[in-house]
Tab-separated table of C-alpha atoms in Angstrom:
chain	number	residue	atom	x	y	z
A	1	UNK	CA	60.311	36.560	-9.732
A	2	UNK	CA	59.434	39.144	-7.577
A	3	UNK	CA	59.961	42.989	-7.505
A	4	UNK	CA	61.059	42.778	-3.984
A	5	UNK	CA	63.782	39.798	-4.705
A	6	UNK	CA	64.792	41.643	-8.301
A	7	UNK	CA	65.210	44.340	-6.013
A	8	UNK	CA	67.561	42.294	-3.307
A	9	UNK	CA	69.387	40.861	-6.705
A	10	UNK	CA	70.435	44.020	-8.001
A	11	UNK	CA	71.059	45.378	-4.653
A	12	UNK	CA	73.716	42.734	-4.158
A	13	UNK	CA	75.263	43.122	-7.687
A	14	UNK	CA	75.458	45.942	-8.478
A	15	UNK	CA	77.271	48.733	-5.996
A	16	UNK	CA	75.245	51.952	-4.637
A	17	UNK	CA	77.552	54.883	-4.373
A	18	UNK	CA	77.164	54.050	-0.390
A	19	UNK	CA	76.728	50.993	1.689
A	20	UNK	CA	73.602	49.618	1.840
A	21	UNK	CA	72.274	48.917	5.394
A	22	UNK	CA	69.417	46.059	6.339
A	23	UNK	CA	67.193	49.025	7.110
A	24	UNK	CA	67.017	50.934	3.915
A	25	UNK	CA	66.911	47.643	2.135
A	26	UNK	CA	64.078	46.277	4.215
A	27	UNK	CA	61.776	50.117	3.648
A	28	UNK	CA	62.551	49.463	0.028
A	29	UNK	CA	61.680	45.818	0.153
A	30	UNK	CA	58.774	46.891	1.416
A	31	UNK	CA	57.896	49.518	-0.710
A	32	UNK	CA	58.459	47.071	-3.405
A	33	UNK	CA	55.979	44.401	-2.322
A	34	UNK	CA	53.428	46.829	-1.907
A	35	UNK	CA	54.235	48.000	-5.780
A	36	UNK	CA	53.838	44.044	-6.777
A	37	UNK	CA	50.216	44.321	-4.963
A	38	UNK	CA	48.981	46.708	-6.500
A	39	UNK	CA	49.825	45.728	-9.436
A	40	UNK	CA	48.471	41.862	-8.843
A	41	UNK	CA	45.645	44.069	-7.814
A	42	UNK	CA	45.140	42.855	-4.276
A	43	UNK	CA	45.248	46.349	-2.925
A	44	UNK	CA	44.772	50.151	-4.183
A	45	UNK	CA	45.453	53.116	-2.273
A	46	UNK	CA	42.649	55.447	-1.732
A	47	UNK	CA	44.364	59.142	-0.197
A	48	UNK	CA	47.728	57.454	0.622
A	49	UNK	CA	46.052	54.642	2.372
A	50	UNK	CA	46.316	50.902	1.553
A	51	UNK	CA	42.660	49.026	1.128
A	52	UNK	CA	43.274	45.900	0.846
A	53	UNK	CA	41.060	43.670	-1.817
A	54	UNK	CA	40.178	40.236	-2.414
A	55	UNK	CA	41.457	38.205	-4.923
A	56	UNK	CA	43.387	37.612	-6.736
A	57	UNK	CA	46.054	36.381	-4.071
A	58	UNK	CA	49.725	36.645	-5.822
A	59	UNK	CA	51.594	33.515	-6.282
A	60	UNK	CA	54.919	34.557	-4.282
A	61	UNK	CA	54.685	32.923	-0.641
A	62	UNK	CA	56.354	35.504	0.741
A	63	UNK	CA	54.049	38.500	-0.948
A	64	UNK	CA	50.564	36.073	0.483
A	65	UNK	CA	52.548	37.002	3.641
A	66	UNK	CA	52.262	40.980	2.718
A	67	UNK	CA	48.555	40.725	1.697
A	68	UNK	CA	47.940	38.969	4.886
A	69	UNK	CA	49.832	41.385	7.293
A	70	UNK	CA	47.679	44.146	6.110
A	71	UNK	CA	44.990	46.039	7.991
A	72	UNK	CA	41.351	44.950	6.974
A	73	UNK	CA	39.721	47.238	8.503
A	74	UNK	CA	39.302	51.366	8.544
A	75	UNK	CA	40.677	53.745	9.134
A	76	UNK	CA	43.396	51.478	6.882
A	77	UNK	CA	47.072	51.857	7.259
A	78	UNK	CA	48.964	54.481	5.372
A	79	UNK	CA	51.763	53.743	3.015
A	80	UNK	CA	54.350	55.141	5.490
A	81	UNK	CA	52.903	53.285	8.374
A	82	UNK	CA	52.742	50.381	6.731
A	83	UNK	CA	56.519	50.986	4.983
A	84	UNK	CA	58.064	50.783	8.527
A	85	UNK	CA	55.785	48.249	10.096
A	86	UNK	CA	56.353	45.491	7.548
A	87	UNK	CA	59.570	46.597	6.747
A	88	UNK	CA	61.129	45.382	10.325
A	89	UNK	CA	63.829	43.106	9.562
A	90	UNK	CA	62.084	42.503	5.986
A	91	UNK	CA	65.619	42.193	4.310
A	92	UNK	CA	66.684	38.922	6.386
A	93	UNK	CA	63.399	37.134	5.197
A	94	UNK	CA	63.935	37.652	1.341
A	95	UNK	CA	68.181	36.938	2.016
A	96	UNK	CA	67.023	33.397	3.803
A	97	UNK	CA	63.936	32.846	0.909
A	98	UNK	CA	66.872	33.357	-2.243
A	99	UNK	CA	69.333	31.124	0.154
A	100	UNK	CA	66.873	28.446	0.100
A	101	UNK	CA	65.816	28.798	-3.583
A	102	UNK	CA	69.776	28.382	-4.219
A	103	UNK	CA	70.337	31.978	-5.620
A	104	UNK	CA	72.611	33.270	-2.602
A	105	UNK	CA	74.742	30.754	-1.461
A	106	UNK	CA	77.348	31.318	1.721
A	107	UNK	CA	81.098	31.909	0.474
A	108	UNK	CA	83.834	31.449	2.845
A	109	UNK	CA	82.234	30.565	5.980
A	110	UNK	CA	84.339	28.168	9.097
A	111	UNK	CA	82.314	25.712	10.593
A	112	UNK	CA	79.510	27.151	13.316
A	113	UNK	CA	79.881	30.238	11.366
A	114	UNK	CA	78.223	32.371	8.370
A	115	UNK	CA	80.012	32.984	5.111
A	116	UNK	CA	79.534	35.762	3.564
A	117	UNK	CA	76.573	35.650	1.246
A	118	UNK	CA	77.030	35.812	-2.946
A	119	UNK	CA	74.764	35.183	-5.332
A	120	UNK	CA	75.384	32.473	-7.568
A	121	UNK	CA	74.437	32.802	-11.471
A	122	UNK	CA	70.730	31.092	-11.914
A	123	UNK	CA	67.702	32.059	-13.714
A	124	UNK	CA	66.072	34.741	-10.867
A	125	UNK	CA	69.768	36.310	-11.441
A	126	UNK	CA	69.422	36.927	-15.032
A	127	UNK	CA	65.993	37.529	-15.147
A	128	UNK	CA	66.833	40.258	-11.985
A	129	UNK	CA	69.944	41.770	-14.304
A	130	UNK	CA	67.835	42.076	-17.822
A	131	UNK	CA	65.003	43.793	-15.518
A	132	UNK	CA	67.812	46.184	-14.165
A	133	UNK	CA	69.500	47.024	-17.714
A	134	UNK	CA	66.205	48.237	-19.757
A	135	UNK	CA	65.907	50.327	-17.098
A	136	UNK	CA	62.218	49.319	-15.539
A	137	UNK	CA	61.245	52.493	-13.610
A	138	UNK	CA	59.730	51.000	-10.516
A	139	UNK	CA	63.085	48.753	-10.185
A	140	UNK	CA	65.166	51.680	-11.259
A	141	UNK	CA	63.220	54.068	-8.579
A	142	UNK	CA	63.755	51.443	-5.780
A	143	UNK	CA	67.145	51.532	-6.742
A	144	UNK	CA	67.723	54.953	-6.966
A	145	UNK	CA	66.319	55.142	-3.312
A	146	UNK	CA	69.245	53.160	-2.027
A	147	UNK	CA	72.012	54.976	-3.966
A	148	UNK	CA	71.882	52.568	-6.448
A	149	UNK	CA	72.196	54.419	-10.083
A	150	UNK	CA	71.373	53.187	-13.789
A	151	UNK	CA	73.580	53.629	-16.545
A	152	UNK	CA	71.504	56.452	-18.126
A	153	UNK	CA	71.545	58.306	-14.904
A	154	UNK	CA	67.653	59.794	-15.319
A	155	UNK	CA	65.672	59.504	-12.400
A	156	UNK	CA	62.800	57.312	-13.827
A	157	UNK	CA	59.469	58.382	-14.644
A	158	UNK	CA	56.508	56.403	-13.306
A	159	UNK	CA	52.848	57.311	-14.878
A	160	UNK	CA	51.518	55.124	-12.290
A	161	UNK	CA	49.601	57.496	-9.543
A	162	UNK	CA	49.834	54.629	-7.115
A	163	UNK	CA	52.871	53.253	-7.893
A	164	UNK	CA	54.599	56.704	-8.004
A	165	UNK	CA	53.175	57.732	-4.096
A	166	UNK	CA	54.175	54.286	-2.876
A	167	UNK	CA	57.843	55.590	-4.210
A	168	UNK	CA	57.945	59.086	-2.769
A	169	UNK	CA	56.864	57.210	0.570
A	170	UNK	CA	59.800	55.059	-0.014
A	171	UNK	CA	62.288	58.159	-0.396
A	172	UNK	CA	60.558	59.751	2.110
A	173	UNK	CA	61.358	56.725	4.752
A	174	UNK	CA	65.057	56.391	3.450
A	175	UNK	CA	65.579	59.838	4.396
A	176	UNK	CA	64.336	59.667	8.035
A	177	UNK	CA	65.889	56.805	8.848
A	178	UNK	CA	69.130	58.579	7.377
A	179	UNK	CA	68.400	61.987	9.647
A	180	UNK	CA	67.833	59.707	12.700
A	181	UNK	CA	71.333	57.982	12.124
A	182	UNK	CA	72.946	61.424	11.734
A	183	UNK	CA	70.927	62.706	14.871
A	184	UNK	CA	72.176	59.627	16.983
A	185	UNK	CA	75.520	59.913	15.628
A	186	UNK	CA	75.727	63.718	16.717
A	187	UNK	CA	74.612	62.611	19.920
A	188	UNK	CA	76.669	59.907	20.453
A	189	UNK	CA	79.650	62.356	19.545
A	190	UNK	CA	78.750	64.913	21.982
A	191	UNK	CA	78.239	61.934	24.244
A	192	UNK	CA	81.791	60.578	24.018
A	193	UNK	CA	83.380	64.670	23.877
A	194	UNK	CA	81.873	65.322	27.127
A	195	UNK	CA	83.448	62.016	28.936
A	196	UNK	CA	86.659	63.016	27.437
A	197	UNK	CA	86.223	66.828	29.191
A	198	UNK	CA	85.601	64.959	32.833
């Protein structure tokens, strides 16, 4: 498994202290693959941008899609750019990859319409849940991004330069998108007050 689909696991099991939305999960998701790339080391960052490498190529089909959506050529792409570019509806691909691997399966559904989506207990789950409970920092930092909290309740530590700016850029995302859903709902509020004045 996957950091990125450890991190969609846990996200489904366990619950944040809010709702997660497909955005946050898809920045994170991102965020998460480029983690698992540097680590594989197919990329480094070199001043917050991503330079992507040769080989070796990851196994995960869906992370050989990350290393080939990045920018080969300089300037390269910076973390955050790159965060909200791949990120774009990122969270439907991994839900339909662990659908077809048979570790969400569709609960309750009518005919010609979805169930609601569950995972079902399997190897990637387990594996996913023993990652979560020793408390893996770059999981538990993901995690903590979304609202999602460990049972120790200490924000992890990374050592990790790399790993640690592709985090920050992670929190840093998550909180935009947040201010622009407050700014559009203030908006939309003073929308709807002034129809009610006329």
């Amino acid at each position: 498994m996957t950091t990125p689909r450890d991190l969609l696991i846990v996200a489904m099991d366990i619950a944040g202290s809010r709702p997660i939305g497909p955005g946050d999960l898809s920045l994170a998701l991102a965020g998460a693959e480029l983690i698992d790339l540097l680590e594989s080391p197919t990329i480094r960052l070199d001043g917050g941008r991503i330079v992507p490498g040769h080989l070796p190529l990851p196994a995960d089909r869906l992370l050989v899609e990350a290393a080939a959506s990045l920018m080969m050529e300089e300037p390269y792409e910076s973390v955050g750019d790159w965060l909200w570019r791949r990120g774009d509806s990122l969270a439907g691909t991994y839900m339909a990859a662990l659908e077809a691997e048979g570790v969400v399966a569709r609960q309750g559904g009518r005919p010609f319409r979805d169930g609601q989506r569950v995972l079902v207990a399997s190897p990637s789950r387990q594996q996913a849940v023993e990652r979560w409970e020793s408390a893996e920092p770059v999981l538990a930092g993901l995690a903590e991004g979304l609202g999602i909290r460990g049972g120790t309740g200490e924000s992890p530590e990374v050592a990790d330069y790399a790993v640690a700016t592709v985090l920050a850029a992670v929190n840093d995302a998550l909180l935009e998108l947040e201010s622009e859903r407050q700014k559009r709902g203030i908006e939309q509020a003073a929308f709807d007050n002034i129809w009610r004045g006329l």
